[in-house]
């Protein structure tokens, strides 16, 4: 294909904030992605009260507005595109789906990378894309609840689109266990084959400066390495997987477009995954984010190469899942409560730190994801019986969830 034309967008490397701040259906495109024709932006993005962009428009980082029809051909010429999201926002996932469909129409040779799953889930993704698994089998084979935990219904339309088009899906993430090893032991202590060949991350100088503002480096030199690994391994792992997928002929033909779906914090003002891609030598990438303008239409502070303007879709947002209000950790007998939030359902049920939840609704609880799945199915205004072990004795407690507001 001809060399890509540069988009009129500012370089990703010009602004940066540390990525460590983030550690914790298809409808016809002619209507869903329709937008007014390209129009120049006469007022700066931070002063748009008189000229708020309309839903369906794209606003690029130079302040220009574009229709989907005008912008997609140029975006489709990139090697890698990063589509950010807030994980629990239905409208963000719909935007990702529509954008994937529009890009695919211009460049059918495509790979989709998913932050949601670790490398160990790759066989399940391959089987899903090949049409060999149904939804339940895929969710079980990928260990979705344990690996990610967010409602799979938010992501299944995208997964079905990839399956229908036989688009390769790539697991971008690594397990929390591996992230923990890299953070505690350092990169040199984990063999390359056990970290999937992922190399140490870039931009050490910036993180070193951050670390030194809070900790005396002379007092804890090893802590710097743990800090850097903990903050950056996630971004480096995803960047490495994206760069590998973009290699000609690796997954989807000689010249694929690789689209990564991930939390918008990993795009972090050009830092995070974009900076790691640059360090790996892959500089032909762009970051795209959804944007729901508020009040005065002031643009978000963080950088993105282009933003898709959403209207108010809150009426369609699923209700938040019910929450006990506890912090959990694994335990041989179930899940152990580390802390209980004040005023929470758990506190009202008499749960306390140190308790071990062994059953919920009569179902054995082995990992926190088991309890999360049960809570997702629980209706507001109902009781949830919990088998709770304290001091070696198991008793039933009733969690009383308030009715829907």
XYZ file of C-alpha atoms in Angstrom:
405
model
C 0.000 0.000 0.000
C 1.238 3.605 -0.491
C 3.153 5.232 2.356
C 0.791 6.593 4.996
C -0.099 10.240 4.837
C 0.624 12.028 8.091
C -2.405 13.098 10.043
C -2.434 16.725 11.131
C -1.943 15.632 14.682
C 0.639 16.605 17.229
C 3.405 14.141 18.061
C 2.683 11.818 20.949
C 6.027 12.514 22.535
C 5.513 16.211 23.233
C 3.536 15.886 26.441
C 3.795 13.308 29.147
C 2.385 12.317 32.492
C 3.485 9.102 34.217
C 1.497 6.007 33.357
C 1.853 4.768 36.923
C -1.150 6.861 37.944
C -3.248 4.022 36.660
C -2.541 0.824 38.619
C -5.617 -0.536 40.610
C -25.277 -4.336 18.440
C -23.629 -3.085 15.563
C -26.067 -0.542 14.050
C -25.815 0.757 10.512
C -22.694 2.841 10.252
C -24.473 5.353 8.082
C -26.504 6.423 11.125
C -24.375 5.425 14.106
C -21.225 7.110 12.856
C -22.842 9.855 10.816
C -21.577 13.346 11.548
C -21.564 16.768 9.960
C -19.015 17.460 7.257
C -15.550 18.556 8.308
C -15.614 22.056 9.727
C -12.754 24.158 11.044
C -12.733 24.932 14.735
C -12.705 28.701 15.059
C -12.360 28.710 18.844
C -9.764 26.861 20.915
C -10.756 23.559 22.473
C -10.614 24.975 25.989
C -13.183 27.681 25.165
C -16.023 25.988 23.315
C -19.096 27.218 25.096
C -20.145 28.949 21.866
C -19.172 26.120 19.539
C -19.508 22.750 21.220
C -18.718 19.863 18.862
C -21.690 17.739 17.905
C -22.059 14.049 18.724
C -20.707 12.025 15.826
C -17.831 14.380 15.095
C -14.161 13.697 15.644
C -11.968 16.442 17.107
C -8.269 16.041 16.352
C -5.527 17.402 18.544
C -5.024 20.451 16.333
C -8.624 21.523 17.005
C -10.075 20.490 13.645
C -13.398 18.681 13.414
C -13.900 15.758 11.072
C -16.599 13.355 10.018
C -16.024 9.646 10.363
C -16.110 9.291 6.581
C -13.313 11.839 6.203
C -11.053 10.650 9.019
C -11.259 6.857 8.781
C -9.247 6.451 5.548
C -6.306 8.287 7.098
C -6.529 6.534 10.446
C -6.654 3.183 8.658
C -3.191 3.856 7.214
C -1.512 3.691 10.631
C 0.339 0.598 11.796
C -1.172 0.701 15.307
C -4.220 2.476 16.710
C -5.025 2.575 20.420
C -8.697 2.877 21.392
C -9.087 3.921 25.019
C -12.037 3.149 27.250
C -13.495 3.376 30.696
C -14.002 -0.305 31.307
C -17.574 -0.137 32.636
C -18.925 2.366 30.077
C -21.291 0.759 27.574
C -21.102 3.754 25.223
C -17.304 3.491 25.111
C -17.508 -0.115 23.983
C -20.135 0.714 21.379
C -17.844 3.447 20.049
C -14.970 0.964 19.896
C -17.135 -1.481 17.958
C -18.340 1.080 15.423
C -14.812 2.404 14.954
C -13.448 -1.100 14.420
C -16.115 -1.733 11.788
C -15.345 1.539 9.992
C -11.595 0.859 10.036
C -12.107 -2.709 8.842
C -14.037 -1.444 5.824
C -10.923 0.490 4.756
C -8.337 -2.067 5.822
C -9.641 -5.627 6.184
C -6.209 -6.929 7.192
C -6.661 -6.276 10.902
C -5.610 -7.586 14.314
C -7.407 -6.638 17.536
C -5.426 -6.604 20.785
C -7.180 -6.908 24.145
C -5.915 -5.587 27.461
C -8.583 -7.710 29.124
C -6.785 -11.044 28.900
C -3.258 -12.284 29.686
C -1.028 -14.246 27.332
C -2.193 -17.520 28.885
C -5.657 -16.917 27.384
C -4.361 -16.816 23.792
C -5.489 -20.389 22.951
C -9.033 -19.485 24.020
C -8.976 -16.368 21.827
C -7.705 -18.379 18.868
C -10.454 -20.960 19.323
C -13.096 -18.244 19.649
C -11.974 -16.433 16.493
C -12.012 -19.741 14.630
C -15.634 -20.356 15.657
C -14.805 -23.350 17.840
C -16.248 -22.104 21.163
C -19.602 -20.748 22.262
C -19.790 -17.850 24.700
C -19.871 -19.906 27.892
C -17.008 -22.124 26.770
C -14.929 -19.104 25.777
C -15.497 -17.316 29.073
C -14.517 -20.464 30.944
C -11.489 -21.252 28.767
C -10.173 -17.688 28.987
C -10.880 -17.511 32.745
C -12.538 -14.185 32.029
C -13.932 -13.579 35.511
C -10.618 -14.149 37.229
C -8.506 -12.404 34.590
C -10.694 -9.336 34.062
C -13.907 -9.389 36.060
C -15.851 -6.717 34.175
C -19.165 -7.817 32.727
C -18.408 -9.785 29.540
C -21.650 -8.482 28.015
C -19.850 -5.162 27.511
C -17.230 -6.844 25.315
C -19.105 -9.678 23.609
C -20.364 -7.568 20.658
C -16.736 -6.722 19.824
C -15.723 -10.354 20.222
C -18.560 -11.460 17.939
C -17.544 -8.882 15.327
C -14.000 -10.276 15.333
C -15.329 -13.819 15.111
C -17.674 -13.030 12.197
C -14.863 -11.350 10.268
C -12.239 -13.921 11.364
C -10.075 -11.117 12.726
C -7.216 -12.428 14.890
C -7.509 -11.500 18.556
C -4.370 -11.046 20.652
C -4.081 -11.157 24.447
C -2.004 -8.116 25.418
C -1.798 -8.489 29.170
C 0.186 -10.518 31.677
C -1.111 -12.056 34.882
C -1.011 -10.195 38.211
C 1.327 -12.924 39.433
C 3.895 -12.084 36.747
C 3.515 -8.360 37.349
C 4.133 -9.033 41.021
C 7.256 -11.094 40.319
C 8.684 -8.375 38.114
C 7.896 -5.742 40.716
C 9.348 -7.645 43.668
C 12.208 -9.566 42.052
C 13.143 -7.251 39.197
C 13.382 -7.966 35.474
C 16.712 -9.754 35.713
C 15.341 -12.379 38.103
C 12.562 -13.510 35.753
C 13.776 -15.504 32.726
C 12.830 -13.985 29.374
C 10.759 -17.017 28.379
C 8.688 -16.699 31.571
C 7.918 -13.059 30.789
C 7.134 -13.828 27.134
C 10.302 -12.087 25.970
C 9.074 -8.710 27.201
C 12.011 -6.335 27.609
C 12.416 -3.796 30.439
C 10.407 -0.617 29.956
C 11.620 2.770 28.811
C 11.540 6.296 30.268
C 13.345 5.308 33.462
C 14.615 8.839 34.046
C 11.171 10.296 34.581
C 10.133 7.583 37.007
C 13.453 7.796 38.821
C 12.778 11.479 39.431
C 9.284 10.701 40.718
C 10.640 8.009 43.031
C 13.341 10.298 44.410
C 10.794 12.967 45.282
C 9.167 10.527 47.701
C 11.940 8.152 48.782
C 15.641 8.614 49.504
C 17.268 6.557 46.752
C 20.341 5.970 48.910
C 18.146 4.370 51.577
C 16.350 1.999 49.208
C 18.106 1.545 45.844
C 16.319 -1.763 45.207
C 12.995 -0.046 45.731
C 13.528 2.011 42.595
C 13.696 -1.116 40.460
C 10.545 -2.517 42.050
C 8.782 0.793 41.570
C 9.683 1.030 37.901
C 8.703 -2.571 37.225
C 5.395 -2.256 39.045
C 4.367 0.878 37.189
C 5.503 0.002 33.702
C 5.311 -3.740 33.168
C 1.633 -3.494 32.206
C 2.309 -0.879 29.528
C 5.446 -2.598 28.259
C 3.698 -5.947 27.983
C 0.880 -4.499 25.910
C 3.229 -2.510 23.695
C 5.377 -5.587 23.061
C 2.343 -7.649 22.045
C 1.078 -4.891 19.739
C 4.475 -4.488 18.094
C 4.740 -8.234 17.582
C 1.259 -8.369 16.021
C 2.209 -5.522 13.664
C 5.150 -7.408 12.188
C 4.418 -8.081 8.495
C 3.012 -11.536 7.902
C 2.834 -12.443 11.576
C -0.932 -12.760 12.042
C -3.039 -11.051 9.378
C -1.219 -10.724 6.109
C 1.796 -8.698 5.053
C 0.572 -5.294 6.267
C -2.000 -5.505 9.084
C -3.628 -2.685 11.000
C -3.310 -3.509 14.710
C -5.936 -1.972 16.998
C -5.435 -2.176 20.749
C -8.372 -1.858 23.158
C -7.328 -0.721 26.632
C -8.111 1.552 29.537
C -7.632 5.173 28.618
C -5.129 5.638 31.440
C -2.658 3.471 29.525
C -2.601 6.122 26.806
C -1.629 8.632 29.514
C -0.963 11.788 27.566
C 1.337 10.056 25.106
C 3.151 8.184 27.852
C 2.234 4.643 28.815
C 1.765 2.317 25.862
C 2.507 4.986 23.192
C 5.880 5.748 24.773
C 6.689 2.041 25.019
C 5.825 1.574 21.340
C 8.206 4.402 20.490
C 10.936 2.740 22.538
C 10.355 -0.499 20.617
C 10.853 1.359 17.341
C 7.196 1.448 16.309
C 6.372 5.129 15.946
C 3.477 4.967 13.469
C 0.645 4.895 15.995
C -2.217 7.118 17.129
C -4.312 7.273 20.302
C -8.095 7.675 20.035
C -10.493 8.376 22.888
C -14.241 8.877 23.306
C -15.368 12.196 24.745
C -18.685 13.258 26.225
C -18.505 17.080 26.492
C -19.794 18.545 29.723
C -21.174 21.967 30.587
C -18.825 24.464 28.976
C -17.466 21.846 26.532
C -13.943 22.286 27.872
C -11.621 19.702 26.366
C -10.094 17.077 28.667
C -6.630 17.897 29.923
C -5.026 14.645 28.818
C -3.723 14.315 25.282
C -5.268 12.203 22.533
C -4.612 12.372 18.815
C -8.335 12.333 18.095
C -11.517 12.206 20.150
C -14.918 10.929 19.068
C -17.721 13.071 20.468
C -20.452 11.135 22.247
C -23.834 12.426 23.301
C -25.427 11.700 26.639
C -25.833 7.917 26.583
C -26.364 7.558 30.338
C -29.919 6.275 29.883
C -28.494 3.118 28.319
C -25.719 2.550 30.857
C -26.250 -0.692 32.800
C -26.741 -0.318 36.524
C -23.624 -0.638 38.613
C -23.154 -4.139 40.024
C -24.058 -4.640 43.656
C -21.150 -4.316 46.054
C -20.527 -5.774 49.474
C -17.999 -3.070 50.253
C -15.019 -5.268 51.091
C -11.449 -5.753 49.942
C -10.753 -9.444 49.329
C -7.750 -11.696 48.919
C -7.319 -15.377 48.140
C -7.470 -17.885 51.001
C -7.228 -21.702 51.058
C -10.803 -21.964 52.373
C -12.428 -19.275 50.209
C -11.823 -15.533 50.052
C -10.534 -13.580 53.024
C -11.828 -10.116 53.892
C -8.916 -7.703 54.188
C -11.011 -4.647 55.065
C -14.652 -3.575 55.303
C -15.887 -0.184 54.123
C -17.703 1.915 56.680
C -21.460 1.928 56.163
C -21.297 -0.856 53.570
C -23.618 -3.813 53.110
C -20.856 -6.012 54.518
C -20.568 -3.942 57.698
C -24.326 -4.033 58.183
C -24.220 -7.821 57.757
C -21.682 -8.091 60.569
C -18.699 -9.007 58.406
C -15.244 -8.048 59.632
C -11.643 -8.075 58.484
C -10.227 -11.569 58.806
C -13.514 -13.322 58.021
C -13.382 -15.892 55.227
C -16.354 -16.144 52.854
C -16.708 -19.805 51.885
C -20.123 -19.793 50.166
C -22.527 -17.287 48.611
C -26.106 -18.208 47.717
C -25.145 -21.801 48.474
C -22.332 -21.781 45.899
C -18.756 -22.496 46.947
C -16.508 -19.437 46.666
C -12.904 -20.259 45.791
C -11.579 -16.970 44.359
C -12.789 -13.344 44.458
C -14.065 -13.671 40.885
C -16.566 -16.313 42.043
C -18.127 -13.857 44.464
C -18.114 -11.057 41.890
C -20.022 -13.247 39.444
C -22.661 -14.055 42.065
C -23.016 -10.367 42.953
C -23.476 -9.494 39.283
C -26.503 -11.804 39.181
C -27.972 -10.498 42.435
C -30.954 -8.158 42.171
C -31.270 -4.947 44.205
C -33.505 -5.179 47.258
C -32.713 -8.841 47.921
C -30.867 -10.907 50.513
C -27.682 -12.844 49.805
C -26.838 -15.641 52.263
C -23.115 -15.925 52.919
C -21.259 -18.739 54.607
C -18.647 -16.937 56.709
C -15.861 -18.621 58.645
C -14.537 -16.850 61.744
C -12.171 -18.453 64.251
C -12.649 -21.802 62.543
C -16.457 -21.756 62.829
C -18.700 -21.181 59.802
C -21.986 -19.324 60.260
C -24.507 -17.834 57.867
C -24.714 -14.087 57.440
C -27.309 -12.246 55.365
C -26.183 -9.408 53.132
C -29.132 -7.038 52.612
C -28.863 -5.015 49.417
C -30.895 -1.811 49.172
C -33.573 -1.487 46.497
C -32.755 0.233 43.246
C -32.952 4.004 43.479
